Amino acid sequence: MKIPKDRVRFNVGGRIFETTSTTLANAGRNSFFGALFSENWSLKQPNSDSFSNCEFFIDRNPDCFSVLLDLLRTGDLNIPTNVPERNLYREASFYGLLDHVRSAKWGQFDGNRLRHSRSVTGRAPGDGTAIRAGPDGGCCVAHGSVVHVYDWIMEEHPPLNLDYQRVNDVAWVDSENIIISACERLGRGDGGMGLFSKSTGELRYKFQVCHENQVKSFTAGALCTSSDFKIFSSCKGRSNEYGIGVWDQVTGKQIDFFYESPGWSLGDADKLQWLNGSNCLLVATLFPRKDNCYISMLDFRDKRMVWSWSDFGAPITVDEKRVRDTIAMEDSNAICVVNEYEDLGFMDLRMNGGSVKWSSRSRMMKGKLSDEPCYPKLALHGGQLFSSMDDCISVFCGPDWVLTSRLRRDYGGSICDFSIGGDRLFALHSEENVFDVWETPPPPIS
Amino acid sequence: MSNQKKRNFQIDAFKHRVVVDPKYADKTWKILEHAIHEIYNHNASGLSFEELYRNAYNMVLHKFGEKLYNGLVATMTSHLKEISKSTEAAQGDSFLEELNRKWNDHNKALQMIRDILMYMDRTYIPSVHKTPVHELGLNLWRDTIIHSIKIQARLQNTLLELVHRERTGEVIDRGLMRNIVKMLMDLGSSVYQEDFEKPFLEVSAEFYSCESQKFIECCDCGDYLKKAEKRLNEEIERVTHYLDSKSEVKITNVVEKEMIANHMLRLVHMENSGLVNMLLDDKFEDLGRMYNLFRRVPDGLSTIREVMTSHLRETGKQLVTDPERLKDPVEFVQCLLDEKDKYDSIISNAFNNDKTFQNALNSSFEYFINLNARSPEFISLFVDDKLRKGLKGVSEEDVEIILDKVMMLFRYLQEKDVFEKYYKQHLAKRLLSGKTVSDDAERSLIVKLKTECGYQFTSKLEGMFTDMKTSQDTMQGFYASHPELGDGPTLVVQVLTTGSWPTQPGVTCNLPAEMSALCEKFRSYYLGTHTGRRLSWQTNMGTADIKAMFGKGQKHELNVSTYQMCVLMLFNNADRLGYKEIEQATEIPTADLKRCLQSMACVKGKNVLRKEPMSKDIGEEDAFFVNDKFTSKFYKVKIGTVVAQKESEPEKQETRQRVEEDRKPQIEAAIVRIMKSRRVLDHNNIIAEVTKQLQSRFLANPTEIKKRIESLIERDFLERDSVDRKLYRYLA
């Protein structure tokens, strides 16, 4: 039998492995194997006879090598019980294969196929404020005045804080950088927003707000980033300078400010959402932060509120229709809202001043509110709508938003926040300091 | 493989991992440092990648990332300093080659170093926000070599010198140039821009400023443009060969500015070779080149356009006001068409069919055609000429082309109603005399006029065609119902609808008895079939064929007008007749009678009458005889009336007056239409709107509009506002 020309023999920590350079090419140029086989390192292609006797020694763990070699061969990750995950990740990191492992570990996000992968317990006291999924499978959790950061392996990095001020919101700028918005402390010019390095936890930049060419201290609220490298935040200044501030992600400089007009609310906003298609920012201030709800869409180019809705002046009888969270769905030109009974309501984005059309779908929750209720939250991902209520997350699909899945864990109490990103869903519980990681399993073998 | 020995050493180091050896980091770094040296010294074949990679990995793992990074910077910098020295030492032309060779070496070494330090590059560097290895290598190369005092200026001068040599015709090593420029671009766009592009553009501007000065002194416009085009293409080619493609716009801008924009006016107005000369001599190639070059600079095309327009207006004005030209309307229009053809082909061949140029051409024509008030008449005459005889033997497509061209001139006319008036007259003459060559061509033109000006414009013209057709049927019916008329004089009547034809009312004459009897028969036949109509004879428009016998028994058939026929018939009963007698007998209007006598007595070859005395003009005391000595080679003799083809001065005045009269109701109608919808309008706006509405027919005169408004006020259609006298109100 003729030996394939590209056959390679390794001695890894004393164990012999045979494979082909074709298999190893799956590792890519920016990996140990990619460099090893590059022409610079003049790894001669010996003649078949002498080649079969020639082996490359690698001073590493053979068990892990075996798993990783299999990953390069099949694209599937199978970790035997005798290999600790951490060891495997370390070895993968040595070979430059960590990205391969991560993308093999879980599949492309699908709300209807999610499996609970693990729960992570934290040590921080009190209720969590927010959880935010990072772009590469990690997440960060805001607790009081500290933000805990986890990478996709769920290893914790140094926690972040902005002068230990109460954190209002966190957001990922990219997989390496996180912004925190915090309350201003009376008498000191602290608060505002800071940009942190994920891996070291150091404060890299502090954002400023200027009013009439003067730097003013401020309380930053909800955060949001846009694909054209902007950062938005709701801002409350000391001298009634309320509104939405805009910064450039690259320079960190403030580039715009949308001032709140009388009778409307922007600076107190609970939620900001950038809408790529219409080049607008959705700003929502909701009950119970204010007595009324104010939802608006801002066009910064001509400083215009292009769409707005409020329940101001609505009759008291519709108290149960109080909007608790909202999300814009550009693909269906609608704004979805949710009340405290998890009823979904919809409004047409193209028509200003319309009213909410409530769907009478989910009354099953009514009457069994828990003692310490968590108000519903909404998220949209890949055409699927997610809504959290108590200890459960519902998944809605299709043009009529039919309930298709329910995610529930018995431990930890109500879900106070959840977030989707990096093909994972993170749900933060309010009773116990724990968050769940949900992910889609890799696709079936055939 | 030679890693057997080193592996032993490595295992040694590994043992000490537990108890951290204070020298561990130094030892490991020494191995890596040695490897970097070997790589730079082209001695890497003895190195073990696995060992080096593992060592670098371990250093980072054991928190010696910073030591590793700093060591790398120091080692690489020292190597680059050596390279810098050896490059500086290179003599003359070998400088660039040496630099290029070292650059390639450095790139290869950088890649290998990055391979070894891959783990640091991936984990340590991002976490401490340092510069990644590859970028670091480029930055060090830039700072230690390209920006070293002894190299920076030399490199720049060498590159610019090479470009200059190439511009002056030498052949240079473009591959080397490309590599060096590529190196500058790899080091960052700012390095390329600052160290090469900016000085390159400055030097180029200077070079082309001098060169263009030299060229413009000694070349004519065409040659200059050729040279500029060549230079421009050379620069574009240079960019594709060895510069950054983003430089193309910048360097072409320099050439455009120095060679074209700065000399634009001088080029256009260059004596004996400028734009006007190119236009006169149809130099399509030069014009095309000028267009393509000038298009690249601001105001370039507008400069060409302005010069072309003013030249065109000037020549056009000369053409339409040249009294020589006015003598022959057909020639006049042909000249206009030729001029249009000439510029059309210039615009399509040289000016890329540019819409703005076409518009300029159109507006110029519109300008000068309307300078001559007789243009509408002449265009109609041109059509008349073509449709009478000019189209014989011409294919249908060519006919269409000629008609289309005429329509184009028609579009330029402001006084389209004047054209209509003349066209009607000329068409009537053609139809009645049966002179029209092609019915299809006639109808085709009518269709064109209809699409251009609407149904209203051509309805009367179409009525004329209908009348012709109906008359034919009527004549057949008449002769069918009167079979006894087979052998008498034949009468052909064309019944013309009043209003459709340019008829003159009330002009009539005494017909010979035979004819008037026949006419009476027709009248009773016609009125019998069409009750409620009135027939009146337009004797001034008819023709007759009569047989005549002269002395020596010569027989001829004479083709004459109805008036001439009336006169000649008198001579059946008399040999001699005085002018007064003829006038009395026929009652032909004086002017017409004189003209018809003149044509029969004074024109050589057609003189069927003899006059006493033998003067040119007709006097009231003249006497007329049959000219027995009349001879002709032909059996049929056509005796034309002496008619001026063009209108005479009083006729012109008359037509003019008729046109003015016809305009009045149109202006009034427009005013009423506008006021009906607007109710209240001020004077200036009403003038503007009326002018706009009537534009497709004629250019309304504001004074005339004002008169019409006043007339409408008198007739209570409008009133002035009692407060603001400039406002008019519509009275329902």
mmCIF file of N, CA and C in Angstrom, chain A residues 325-368:
data_model
loop_
_atom_site.group_PDB
_atom_site.id
_atom_site.type_symbol
_atom_site.label_atom_id
_atom_site.label_comp_id
_atom_site.label_asym_id
_atom_site.label_seq_id
_atom_site.Cartn_x
_atom_site.Cartn_y
_atom_site.Cartn_z
ATOM 1 N N ASP A 325 -42.067 46.569 29.220
ATOM 2 C CA ASP A 325 -40.866 46.543 28.379
ATOM 3 C C ASP A 325 -41.320 46.671 26.929
ATOM 4 N N THR A 326 -40.393 47.048 26.074
ATOM 5 C CA THR A 326 -40.746 47.244 24.669
ATOM 6 C C THR A 326 -39.567 46.889 23.792
ATOM 7 N N ILE A 327 -39.852 46.543 22.554
ATOM 8 C CA ILE A 327 -38.774 46.265 21.605
ATOM 9 C C ILE A 327 -39.285 46.563 20.203
ATOM 10 N N ALA A 328 -38.416 47.160 19.387
ATOM 11 C CA ALA A 328 -38.804 47.461 18.010
ATOM 12 C C ALA A 328 -38.416 46.291 17.122
ATOM 13 N N MET A 329 -39.330 45.925 16.209
ATOM 14 C CA MET A 329 -39.053 44.826 15.293
ATOM 15 C C MET A 329 -39.123 45.396 13.889
ATOM 16 N N GLU A 330 -37.956 45.763 13.358
ATOM 17 C CA GLU A 330 -37.938 46.482 12.078
ATOM 18 C C GLU A 330 -38.446 45.640 10.922
ATOM 19 N N ASP A 331 -38.183 44.309 10.996
ATOM 20 C CA ASP A 331 -38.572 43.464 9.868
ATOM 21 C C ASP A 331 -40.080 43.444 9.689
ATOM 22 N N SER A 332 -40.826 43.528 10.797
ATOM 23 C CA SER A 332 -42.274 43.524 10.655
ATOM 24 C C SER A 332 -42.863 44.910 10.913
ATOM 25 N N ASN A 333 -41.991 45.945 10.893
ATOM 26 C CA ASN A 333 -42.437 47.327 11.065
ATOM 27 C C ASN A 333 -43.330 47.500 12.292
ATOM 28 N N ALA A 334 -42.960 46.849 13.378
ATOM 29 C CA ALA A 334 -43.830 46.909 14.544
ATOM 30 C C ALA A 334 -42.999 47.202 15.779
ATOM 31 N N ILE A 335 -43.698 47.697 16.806
ATOM 32 C CA ILE A 335 -43.097 47.818 18.132
ATOM 33 C C ILE A 335 -43.887 46.892 19.038
ATOM 34 N N CYS A 336 -43.157 46.019 19.714
ATOM 35 C CA CYS A 336 -43.824 45.066 20.594
ATOM 36 C C CYS A 336 -43.696 45.577 22.025
ATOM 37 N N VAL A 337 -44.778 45.504 22.792
ATOM 38 C CA VAL A 337 -44.726 45.888 24.201
ATOM 39 C C VAL A 337 -45.281 44.719 25.029
ATOM 40 N N VAL A 338 -44.973 44.744 26.320
ATOM 41 C CA VAL A 338 -45.455 43.671 27.171
ATOM 42 C C VAL A 338 -45.921 44.292 28.496
ATOM 43 N N ASN A 339 -47.024 43.761 29.078
ATOM 44 C CA ASN A 339 -47.483 44.288 30.367
ATOM 45 C C ASN A 339 -47.088 43.318 31.483
ATOM 46 N N GLU A 340 -47.529 43.616 32.688
ATOM 47 C CA GLU A 340 -47.025 42.818 33.807
ATOM 48 C C GLU A 340 -47.627 41.422 33.842
ATOM 49 N N TYR A 341 -48.664 41.167 33.017
ATOM 50 C CA TYR A 341 -49.206 39.802 32.937
ATOM 51 C C TYR A 341 -48.654 39.059 31.726
ATOM 52 N N GLU A 342 -47.631 39.585 31.151
ATOM 53 C CA GLU A 342 -46.995 39.018 29.967
ATOM 54 C C GLU A 342 -47.924 38.982 28.765
ATOM 55 N N ASP A 343 -48.882 39.913 28.708
ATOM 56 C CA ASP A 343 -49.651 40.068 27.471
ATOM 57 C C ASP A 343 -48.785 40.842 26.497
ATOM 58 N N LEU A 344 -48.750 40.387 25.246
ATOM 59 C CA LEU A 344 -47.979 41.119 24.245
ATOM 60 C C LEU A 344 -48.894 42.092 23.523
ATOM 61 N N GLY A 345 -48.375 43.255 23.206
ATOM 62 C CA GLY A 345 -49.121 44.235 22.431
ATOM 63 C C GLY A 345 -48.263 44.716 21.284
ATOM 64 N N PHE A 346 -48.911 45.158 20.193
ATOM 65 C CA PHE A 346 -48.151 45.572 19.013
ATOM 66 C C PHE A 346 -48.622 46.923 18.518
ATOM 67 N N MET A 347 -47.658 47.698 18.002
ATOM 68 C CA MET A 347 -47.990 48.982 17.381
ATOM 69 C C MET A 347 -47.292 49.064 16.036
ATOM 70 N N ASP A 348 -47.919 49.805 15.110
ATOM 71 C CA ASP A 348 -47.328 49.944 13.775
ATOM 72 C C ASP A 348 -46.304 51.076 13.799
ATOM 73 N N LEU A 349 -45.078 50.713 13.377
ATOM 74 C CA LEU A 349 -43.984 51.702 13.364
ATOM 75 C C LEU A 349 -44.195 52.767 12.314
ATOM 76 N N ARG A 350 -44.966 52.429 11.281
ATOM 77 C CA ARG A 350 -45.083 53.368 10.170
ATOM 78 C C ARG A 350 -46.144 54.425 10.437
ATOM 79 N N MET A 351 -46.973 54.191 11.502
ATOM 80 C CA MET A 351 -48.044 55.133 11.778
ATOM 81 C C MET A 351 -47.799 55.792 13.109
ATOM 82 N N ASN A 352 -47.760 57.099 13.118
ATOM 83 C CA ASN A 352 -47.546 57.809 14.364
ATOM 84 C C ASN A 352 -48.876 57.929 15.104
ATOM 85 N N GLY A 353 -48.818 57.840 16.408
ATOM 86 C CA GLY A 353 -50.006 58.069 17.211
ATOM 87 C C GLY A 353 -51.036 56.969 17.164
ATOM 88 N N GLY A 354 -50.636 55.771 16.793
ATOM 89 C CA GLY A 354 -51.589 54.660 16.806
ATOM 90 C C GLY A 354 -51.765 54.139 18.228
ATOM 91 N N SER A 355 -52.586 53.116 18.374
ATOM 92 C CA SER A 355 -52.765 52.565 19.713
ATOM 93 C C SER A 355 -52.259 51.124 19.729
ATOM 94 N N VAL A 356 -52.129 50.568 20.943
ATOM 95 C CA VAL A 356 -51.580 49.224 21.104
ATOM 96 C C VAL A 356 -52.671 48.211 20.800
ATOM 97 N N LYS A 357 -52.323 47.209 19.975
ATOM 98 C CA LYS A 357 -53.245 46.094 19.766
ATOM 99 C C LYS A 357 -52.766 44.939 20.646
ATOM 100 N N TRP A 358 -53.494 44.689 21.725
ATOM 101 C CA TRP A 358 -53.072 43.649 22.655
ATOM 102 C C TRP A 358 -53.492 42.296 22.132
ATOM 103 N N SER A 359 -52.627 41.318 22.255
ATOM 104 C CA SER A 359 -53.015 39.960 21.921
ATOM 105 C C SER A 359 -53.499 39.320 23.215
ATOM 106 N N SER A 360 -54.602 38.616 23.155
ATOM 107 C CA SER A 360 -55.198 38.069 24.383
ATOM 108 C C SER A 360 -54.665 36.666 24.653
ATOM 109 N N ARG A 361 -53.435 36.436 24.197
ATOM 110 C CA ARG A 361 -52.878 35.101 24.228
ATOM 111 C C ARG A 361 -52.656 34.534 25.629
ATOM 112 N N SER A 362 -51.885 35.265 26.437
ATOM 113 C CA SER A 362 -51.341 34.594 27.621
ATOM 114 C C SER A 362 -51.950 35.132 28.903
ATOM 115 N N ARG A 363 -53.151 34.662 29.184
ATOM 116 C CA ARG A 363 -53.762 35.051 30.445
ATOM 117 C C ARG A 363 -53.511 33.985 31.503
ATOM 118 N N MET A 364 -52.811 32.961 31.114
ATOM 119 C CA MET A 364 -52.622 31.832 32.042
ATOM 120 C C MET A 364 -51.848 32.226 33.288
ATOM 121 N N MET A 365 -51.073 33.323 33.182
ATOM 122 C CA MET A 365 -50.261 33.717 34.324
ATOM 123 C C MET A 365 -51.088 34.483 35.347
ATOM 124 N N LYS A 366 -52.218 34.985 34.894
ATOM 125 C CA LYS A 366 -52.951 35.941 35.724
ATOM 126 C C LYS A 366 -53.383 35.304 37.050
ATOM 127 N N GLY A 367 -53.302 36.061 38.109
ATOM 128 C CA GLY A 367 -53.804 35.591 39.392
ATOM 129 C C GLY A 367 -52.793 34.811 40.202
ATOM 130 N N LYS A 368 -51.662 34.457 39.597
ATOM 131 C CA LYS A 368 -50.685 33.742 40.414
ATOM 132 C C LYS A 368 -49.346 34.459 40.416
#
